[in-house]
Amino acid sequence: MYYYRHDLAVIHDQGFSFHADRCAPGILELLAPVRDGLVLEIGCGSGALTRHLLAAGYRVVATDGSPDMLSLARAALGPDADLRRITLPDEPLPAADAIVSVGHVISYLPDAAAIDLAVVAMAGALRPGGVLAFDVLDLAYGEIPPGRESSGRVAEDWAIVARYEAPAPDLYVRDITTFVPDGHGAWRRDHERHENVLVDTSRLAGLLAEHGVDASVRPSFGTAQLPPGLHVVAGSKRVRR
Ligand SMILES: C[S@@+](CC[C@H](N)C(=O)[O-])C[C@H]1O[C@@H](n2cnc3c(N)ncnc32)[C@H](O)[C@@H]1O
């Protein structure tokens, strides 16, 4: 099983790529020290950030756990894009000069231990001097503001309704129903329940330091503001002399 099956993947691509677009300028600035290096993207989805990386001239290996997302990325980025299905936290990551990820990808893992495993795997795959930058949901994300317990959006050929709850301090649930045309004049309905694990993100810098990466937890990649509780972890791998 994987998150982001076909219908939600299409809706995310068409309606929710704005987060990657906002994060891209800050990520490109962070990548400046590895200008000629290989960038590994984790959880690329339909390629919303990937296209910015490629347009800036980076060599990119873009990975995701959802084959439906990867099909959309293939359609958007063309046959030459290096797209691979890699599911965190257990599948090995290729060595890279930078590892980037947007859209709180590691928060989709089943528990905090799995998130730690993924973070350690990223640190291990980074080459010395390499850049790490990803966003992740903090415990603070579970404080759902009044009136923000649900949302809905309607476009010409899709609709989405989501309900949000935090049944435990470290769990944020999105209960998502999607509607897309079924090709026969009616609407097809699908449903996904996304369980995001919330972590104390201040712990991650210490974990990364143990694995050779000097990182800090920040409110954003650059200047673009992120939603409260969505934190950025960014840093670089030590060069041993
Ligand atoms: C909110 S989407 C963000 C997609 C893309 N980065 C963007 O900003 O548009 C989260 C992505 O994480 C991927 N994902 C979730 N769990 C994963 C896992 N265990 N391993 C790899 N990818 C995963 C999903 O397939 C999805 O594409």
CSV table of C-alpha atoms and ligand atoms in Angstrom, one decimal:
chain,number,residue,atom,x,y,z
A,1,MET,CA,0.0,0.0,0.0
A,2,TYR,CA,1.1,3.6,-0.6
A,3,TYR,CA,-0.3,7.1,-0.2
A,4,TYR,CA,-1.3,9.2,-3.2
A,5,ARG,CA,-3.1,6.8,-5.5
A,6,HIS,CA,-4.1,8.0,-8.9
A,7,ASP,CA,-7.0,10.4,-8.2
A,8,LEU,CA,-5.4,12.1,-5.2
A,9,ALA,CA,-2.1,12.2,-7.1
A,10,VAL,CA,-3.8,14.1,-10.0
A,11,ILE,CA,-5.6,16.5,-7.7
A,12,HIS,CA,-2.4,17.2,-5.7
A,13,ASP,CA,-0.5,17.8,-9.0
A,14,GLN,CA,-3.1,20.3,-10.3
A,15,GLY,CA,-4.1,22.0,-7.1
A,16,PHE,CA,-1.4,21.7,-4.5
A,17,SER,CA,2.0,22.2,-6.2
A,18,PHE,CA,2.1,25.7,-4.7
A,19,HIS,CA,4.1,24.6,-1.7
A,20,ALA,CA,7.0,23.3,-3.8
A,21,ASP,CA,6.8,26.5,-5.9
A,22,ARG,CA,7.1,28.6,-2.8
A,23,CYS,CA,10.0,26.5,-1.3
A,24,ALA,CA,12.0,26.3,-4.6
A,25,PRO,CA,13.8,29.7,-4.4
A,26,GLY,CA,15.1,29.0,-0.9
A,27,ILE,CA,16.1,25.5,-1.7
A,28,LEU,CA,18.0,26.7,-4.8
A,29,GLU,CA,19.9,29.1,-2.6
A,30,LEU,CA,20.9,26.4,-0.2
A,31,LEU,CA,22.1,24.2,-3.1
A,32,ALA,CA,24.6,26.8,-4.3
A,33,PRO,CA,27.6,25.2,-2.7
A,34,VAL,CA,27.0,21.9,-4.7
A,35,ARG,CA,26.4,23.6,-8.0
A,36,ASP,CA,27.8,20.7,-10.1
A,37,GLY,CA,26.7,17.9,-7.8
A,38,LEU,CA,24.0,15.3,-7.9
A,39,VAL,CA,20.7,16.2,-6.1
A,40,LEU,CA,18.6,13.4,-4.7
A,41,GLU,CA,15.0,14.4,-4.2
A,42,ILE,CA,12.9,12.4,-1.7
A,43,GLY,CA,9.1,12.2,-2.2
A,44,CYS,CA,9.1,14.2,-5.5
A,45,GLY,CA,5.5,13.5,-6.1
A,46,SER,CA,4.5,14.7,-9.6
A,47,GLY,CA,7.7,16.7,-9.9
A,48,ALA,CA,6.6,20.1,-8.5
A,49,LEU,CA,10.0,20.8,-7.0
A,50,THR,CA,11.9,18.7,-9.5
A,51,ARG,CA,11.1,20.9,-12.4
A,52,HIS,CA,12.7,23.9,-10.6
A,53,LEU,CA,15.8,21.9,-9.9
A,54,LEU,CA,16.1,20.8,-13.5
A,55,ALA,CA,15.4,24.2,-14.8
A,56,ALA,CA,18.2,25.6,-12.6
A,57,GLY,CA,20.6,23.1,-14.3
A,58,TYR,CA,21.0,20.5,-11.5
A,59,ARG,CA,21.5,16.8,-12.1
A,60,VAL,CA,18.6,15.2,-10.2
A,61,VAL,CA,17.5,11.8,-9.1
A,62,ALA,CA,13.9,12.2,-8.2
A,63,THR,CA,12.2,9.5,-6.1
A,64,ASP,CA,8.8,8.8,-4.6
A,65,GLY,CA,7.0,5.8,-3.0
A,66,SER,CA,3.8,6.3,-5.2
A,67,PRO,CA,3.9,4.9,-8.7
A,68,ASP,CA,0.9,7.1,-9.6
A,69,MET,CA,2.8,10.2,-8.6
A,70,LEU,CA,5.8,9.0,-10.5
A,71,SER,CA,3.7,8.5,-13.7
A,72,LEU,CA,2.6,12.1,-13.4
A,73,ALA,CA,6.2,13.2,-12.9
A,74,ARG,CA,7.3,11.2,-16.0
A,75,ALA,CA,4.5,12.9,-18.1
A,76,ALA,CA,5.6,16.3,-16.8
A,77,LEU,CA,9.4,15.9,-16.9
A,78,GLY,CA,9.9,13.8,-20.0
A,79,PRO,CA,11.7,10.6,-20.8
A,80,ASP,CA,15.2,11.8,-19.8
A,81,ALA,CA,14.3,12.6,-16.2
A,82,ASP,CA,15.9,10.1,-13.7
A,83,LEU,CA,12.8,9.0,-11.7
A,84,ARG,CA,13.0,6.1,-9.3
A,85,ARG,CA,10.5,4.4,-7.0
A,86,ILE,CA,12.1,4.5,-3.6
A,87,THR,CA,10.0,4.0,-0.4
A,88,LEU,CA,11.4,5.2,2.9
A,89,PRO,CA,12.7,4.3,5.3
A,90,ASP,CA,14.1,0.9,4.3
A,91,GLU,CA,15.1,1.1,0.7
A,92,PRO,CA,18.7,2.2,0.1
A,93,LEU,CA,19.3,5.7,-1.1
A,94,PRO,CA,21.8,6.5,-3.8
A,95,ALA,CA,24.8,8.6,-2.8
A,96,ALA,CA,24.3,12.3,-3.5
A,97,ASP,CA,25.8,15.8,-3.1
A,98,ALA,CA,22.5,17.1,-1.9
A,99,ILE,CA,19.3,15.6,-0.6
A,100,VAL,CA,16.1,17.7,-0.7
A,101,SER,CA,12.5,17.1,0.1
A,102,VAL,CA,9.3,19.2,0.4
A,103,GLY,CA,5.8,18.4,1.4
A,104,HIS,CA,6.6,16.7,4.8
A,105,VAL,CA,7.4,13.4,3.1
A,106,ILE,CA,9.0,11.8,6.1
A,107,SER,CA,6.0,12.6,8.2
A,108,TYR,CA,4.2,9.9,6.3
A,109,LEU,CA,6.3,7.2,7.9
A,110,PRO,CA,4.6,5.0,10.5
A,111,ASP,CA,6.3,6.3,13.7
A,112,ALA,CA,9.1,8.4,15.1
A,113,ALA,CA,11.5,5.5,14.9
A,114,ALA,CA,10.9,5.1,11.2
A,115,ILE,CA,11.4,8.9,10.8
A,116,ASP,CA,14.8,8.6,12.6
A,117,LEU,CA,15.8,5.7,10.3
A,118,ALA,CA,15.0,7.8,7.3
A,119,VAL,CA,16.9,10.8,8.6
A,120,VAL,CA,19.9,8.6,9.4
A,121,ALA,CA,19.6,7.1,5.9
A,122,MET,CA,19.7,10.6,4.3
A,123,ALA,CA,22.8,11.5,6.4
A,124,GLY,CA,24.5,8.3,5.3
A,125,ALA,CA,23.8,8.9,1.6
A,126,LEU,CA,25.2,12.4,1.6
A,127,ARG,CA,28.7,12.9,0.4
A,128,PRO,CA,31.1,15.0,2.5
A,129,GLY,CA,30.2,18.7,2.0
A,130,GLY,CA,26.8,17.7,0.8
A,131,VAL,CA,23.7,19.7,1.5
A,132,LEU,CA,20.6,18.4,3.3
A,133,ALA,CA,17.2,20.3,3.3
A,134,PHE,CA,13.8,18.9,4.1
A,135,ASP,CA,10.5,19.9,5.8
A,136,VAL,CA,8.9,17.9,8.5
A,137,LEU,CA,5.8,18.2,10.7
A,138,ASP,CA,6.6,19.2,14.3
A,139,LEU,CA,4.4,18.4,17.4
A,140,ALA,CA,3.1,22.0,17.0
A,141,TYR,CA,1.3,21.0,13.8
A,142,GLY,CA,-1.2,19.1,16.0
A,143,GLU,CA,-2.6,22.4,17.4
A,144,ILE,CA,-5.4,22.7,14.9
A,145,PRO,CA,-6.8,26.3,14.9
A,146,PRO,CA,-10.5,26.7,15.4
A,147,GLY,CA,-12.3,26.7,12.1
A,148,ARG,CA,-9.5,24.7,10.4
A,149,GLU,CA,-10.9,21.2,11.1
A,150,SER,CA,-12.0,20.7,7.5
A,151,SER,CA,-11.5,22.1,4.0
A,152,GLY,CA,-12.9,21.7,0.5
A,153,ARG,CA,-11.9,22.7,-3.0
A,154,VAL,CA,-13.8,22.4,-6.3
A,155,ALA,CA,-12.2,22.7,-9.7
A,156,GLU,CA,-13.7,22.1,-13.1
A,157,ASP,CA,-12.8,18.4,-13.2
A,158,TRP,CA,-12.0,17.5,-9.6
A,159,ALA,CA,-13.2,18.1,-6.0
A,160,ILE,CA,-11.6,17.3,-2.7
A,161,VAL,CA,-12.9,17.4,0.8
A,162,ALA,CA,-10.7,16.9,3.8
A,163,ARG,CA,-11.2,16.6,7.6
A,164,TYR,CA,-8.3,17.0,10.0
A,165,GLU,CA,-7.9,15.8,13.5
A,166,ALA,CA,-5.1,15.2,16.0
A,167,PRO,CA,-6.2,12.2,18.0
A,168,ALA,CA,-2.9,12.0,19.9
A,169,PRO,CA,-0.1,14.6,20.5
A,170,ASP,CA,2.1,12.9,17.9
A,171,LEU,CA,-0.5,12.1,15.2
A,172,TYR,CA,-2.2,14.2,12.6
A,173,VAL,CA,-4.9,12.6,10.5
A,174,ARG,CA,-6.2,13.9,7.1
A,175,ASP,CA,-9.4,12.1,6.1
A,176,ILE,CA,-9.5,12.9,2.4
A,177,THR,CA,-12.3,12.2,-0.1
A,178,THR,CA,-11.7,12.9,-3.8
A,179,PHE,CA,-14.1,13.1,-6.8
A,180,VAL,CA,-12.9,13.0,-10.4
A,181,PRO,CA,-14.9,12.3,-13.7
A,182,ASP,CA,-15.3,8.5,-14.2
A,183,GLY,CA,-15.3,8.9,-18.0
A,184,HIS,CA,-18.9,7.8,-18.2
A,185,GLY,CA,-20.6,11.1,-17.2
A,186,ALA,CA,-20.5,10.5,-13.5
A,187,TRP,CA,-18.0,11.2,-10.7
A,188,ARG,CA,-15.7,8.5,-9.2
A,189,ARG,CA,-15.2,8.8,-5.5
A,190,ASP,CA,-12.0,7.7,-3.6
A,191,HIS,CA,-10.9,8.0,-0.1
A,192,GLU,CA,-7.5,8.2,1.6
A,193,ARG,CA,-6.7,8.4,5.3
A,194,HIS,CA,-3.3,10.0,5.8
A,195,GLU,CA,-1.7,9.5,9.1
A,196,ASN,CA,1.2,11.9,9.7
A,197,VAL,CA,3.5,11.3,12.6
A,198,LEU,CA,4.4,14.6,14.5
A,199,VAL,CA,7.9,14.8,16.0
A,200,ASP,CA,9.8,17.1,18.3
A,201,THR,CA,11.9,18.5,15.4
A,202,SER,CA,14.5,20.1,17.8
A,203,ARG,CA,15.7,16.5,18.4
A,204,LEU,CA,16.6,16.0,14.7
A,205,ALA,CA,19.7,18.3,14.7
A,206,GLY,CA,21.3,16.2,17.5
A,207,LEU,CA,20.5,13.0,15.6
A,208,LEU,CA,22.0,14.3,12.4
A,209,ALA,CA,25.1,15.5,14.3
A,210,GLU,CA,25.7,12.0,15.5
A,211,HIS,CA,25.8,11.0,11.8
A,212,GLY,CA,28.1,13.7,10.5
A,213,VAL,CA,25.6,16.4,9.4
A,214,ASP,CA,25.6,19.8,11.1
A,215,ALA,CA,22.1,21.0,10.7
A,216,SER,CA,19.6,23.4,12.3
A,217,VAL,CA,15.8,23.5,12.5
A,218,ARG,CA,14.4,26.6,10.8
A,219,PRO,CA,11.0,28.2,10.1
A,220,SER,CA,11.6,28.1,6.3
A,221,PHE,CA,14.0,27.1,3.5
A,222,GLY,CA,14.5,30.8,2.6
A,223,THR,CA,12.1,33.7,3.0
A,224,ALA,CA,8.8,32.0,2.0
A,225,GLN,CA,6.7,31.5,5.1
A,226,LEU,CA,5.5,28.0,5.9
A,227,PRO,CA,2.4,26.9,7.8
A,228,PRO,CA,2.8,26.9,11.6
A,229,GLY,CA,4.3,23.6,12.8
A,230,LEU,CA,5.9,22.7,9.4
A,231,HIS,CA,9.6,23.1,10.1
A,232,VAL,CA,12.7,22.9,7.9
A,233,VAL,CA,15.8,21.0,8.8
A,234,ALA,CA,18.8,22.1,6.8
A,235,GLY,CA,22.6,21.7,7.0
A,236,SER,CA,25.6,20.1,5.5
A,237,LYS,CA,27.7,17.0,5.9
A,238,ARG,CA,31.1,17.5,7.6
A,239,VAL,CA,34.2,17.1,5.5
A,240,ARG,CA,36.7,14.9,7.4
A,241,ARG,CA,40.3,15.9,7.0
B,1,LIG,C1,2.4,16.0,0.2
B,1,LIG,S1,3.1,15.0,-1.0
B,1,LIG,C2,4.4,16.1,-1.6
B,1,LIG,C3,4.9,15.8,-3.0
B,1,LIG,C4,5.8,16.8,-3.6
B,1,LIG,N1,7.1,16.8,-2.9
B,1,LIG,C5,5.2,18.2,-3.7
B,1,LIG,O1,5.6,19.0,-2.9
B,1,LIG,O2,4.3,18.4,-4.5
B,1,LIG,C6,4.0,13.8,-0.1
B,1,LIG,C7,4.7,12.8,-1.0
B,1,LIG,O3,5.4,11.8,-0.2
B,1,LIG,C8,5.4,10.6,-0.8
B,1,LIG,N2,5.6,9.5,0.2
B,1,LIG,C9,4.8,9.3,1.3
B,1,LIG,N3,5.3,8.3,2.0
B,1,LIG,C10,6.5,7.9,1.4
B,1,LIG,C11,7.5,6.9,1.7
B,1,LIG,N4,7.4,6.1,2.7
B,1,LIG,N5,8.5,6.9,0.9
B,1,LIG,C12,8.6,7.7,-0.2
B,1,LIG,N6,7.7,8.6,-0.6
B,1,LIG,C13,6.6,8.7,0.3
B,1,LIG,C14,4.0,10.5,-1.4
B,1,LIG,O4,3.9,9.5,-2.4
B,1,LIG,C15,3.8,11.9,-1.9
B,1,LIG,O5,4.3,12.0,-3.3
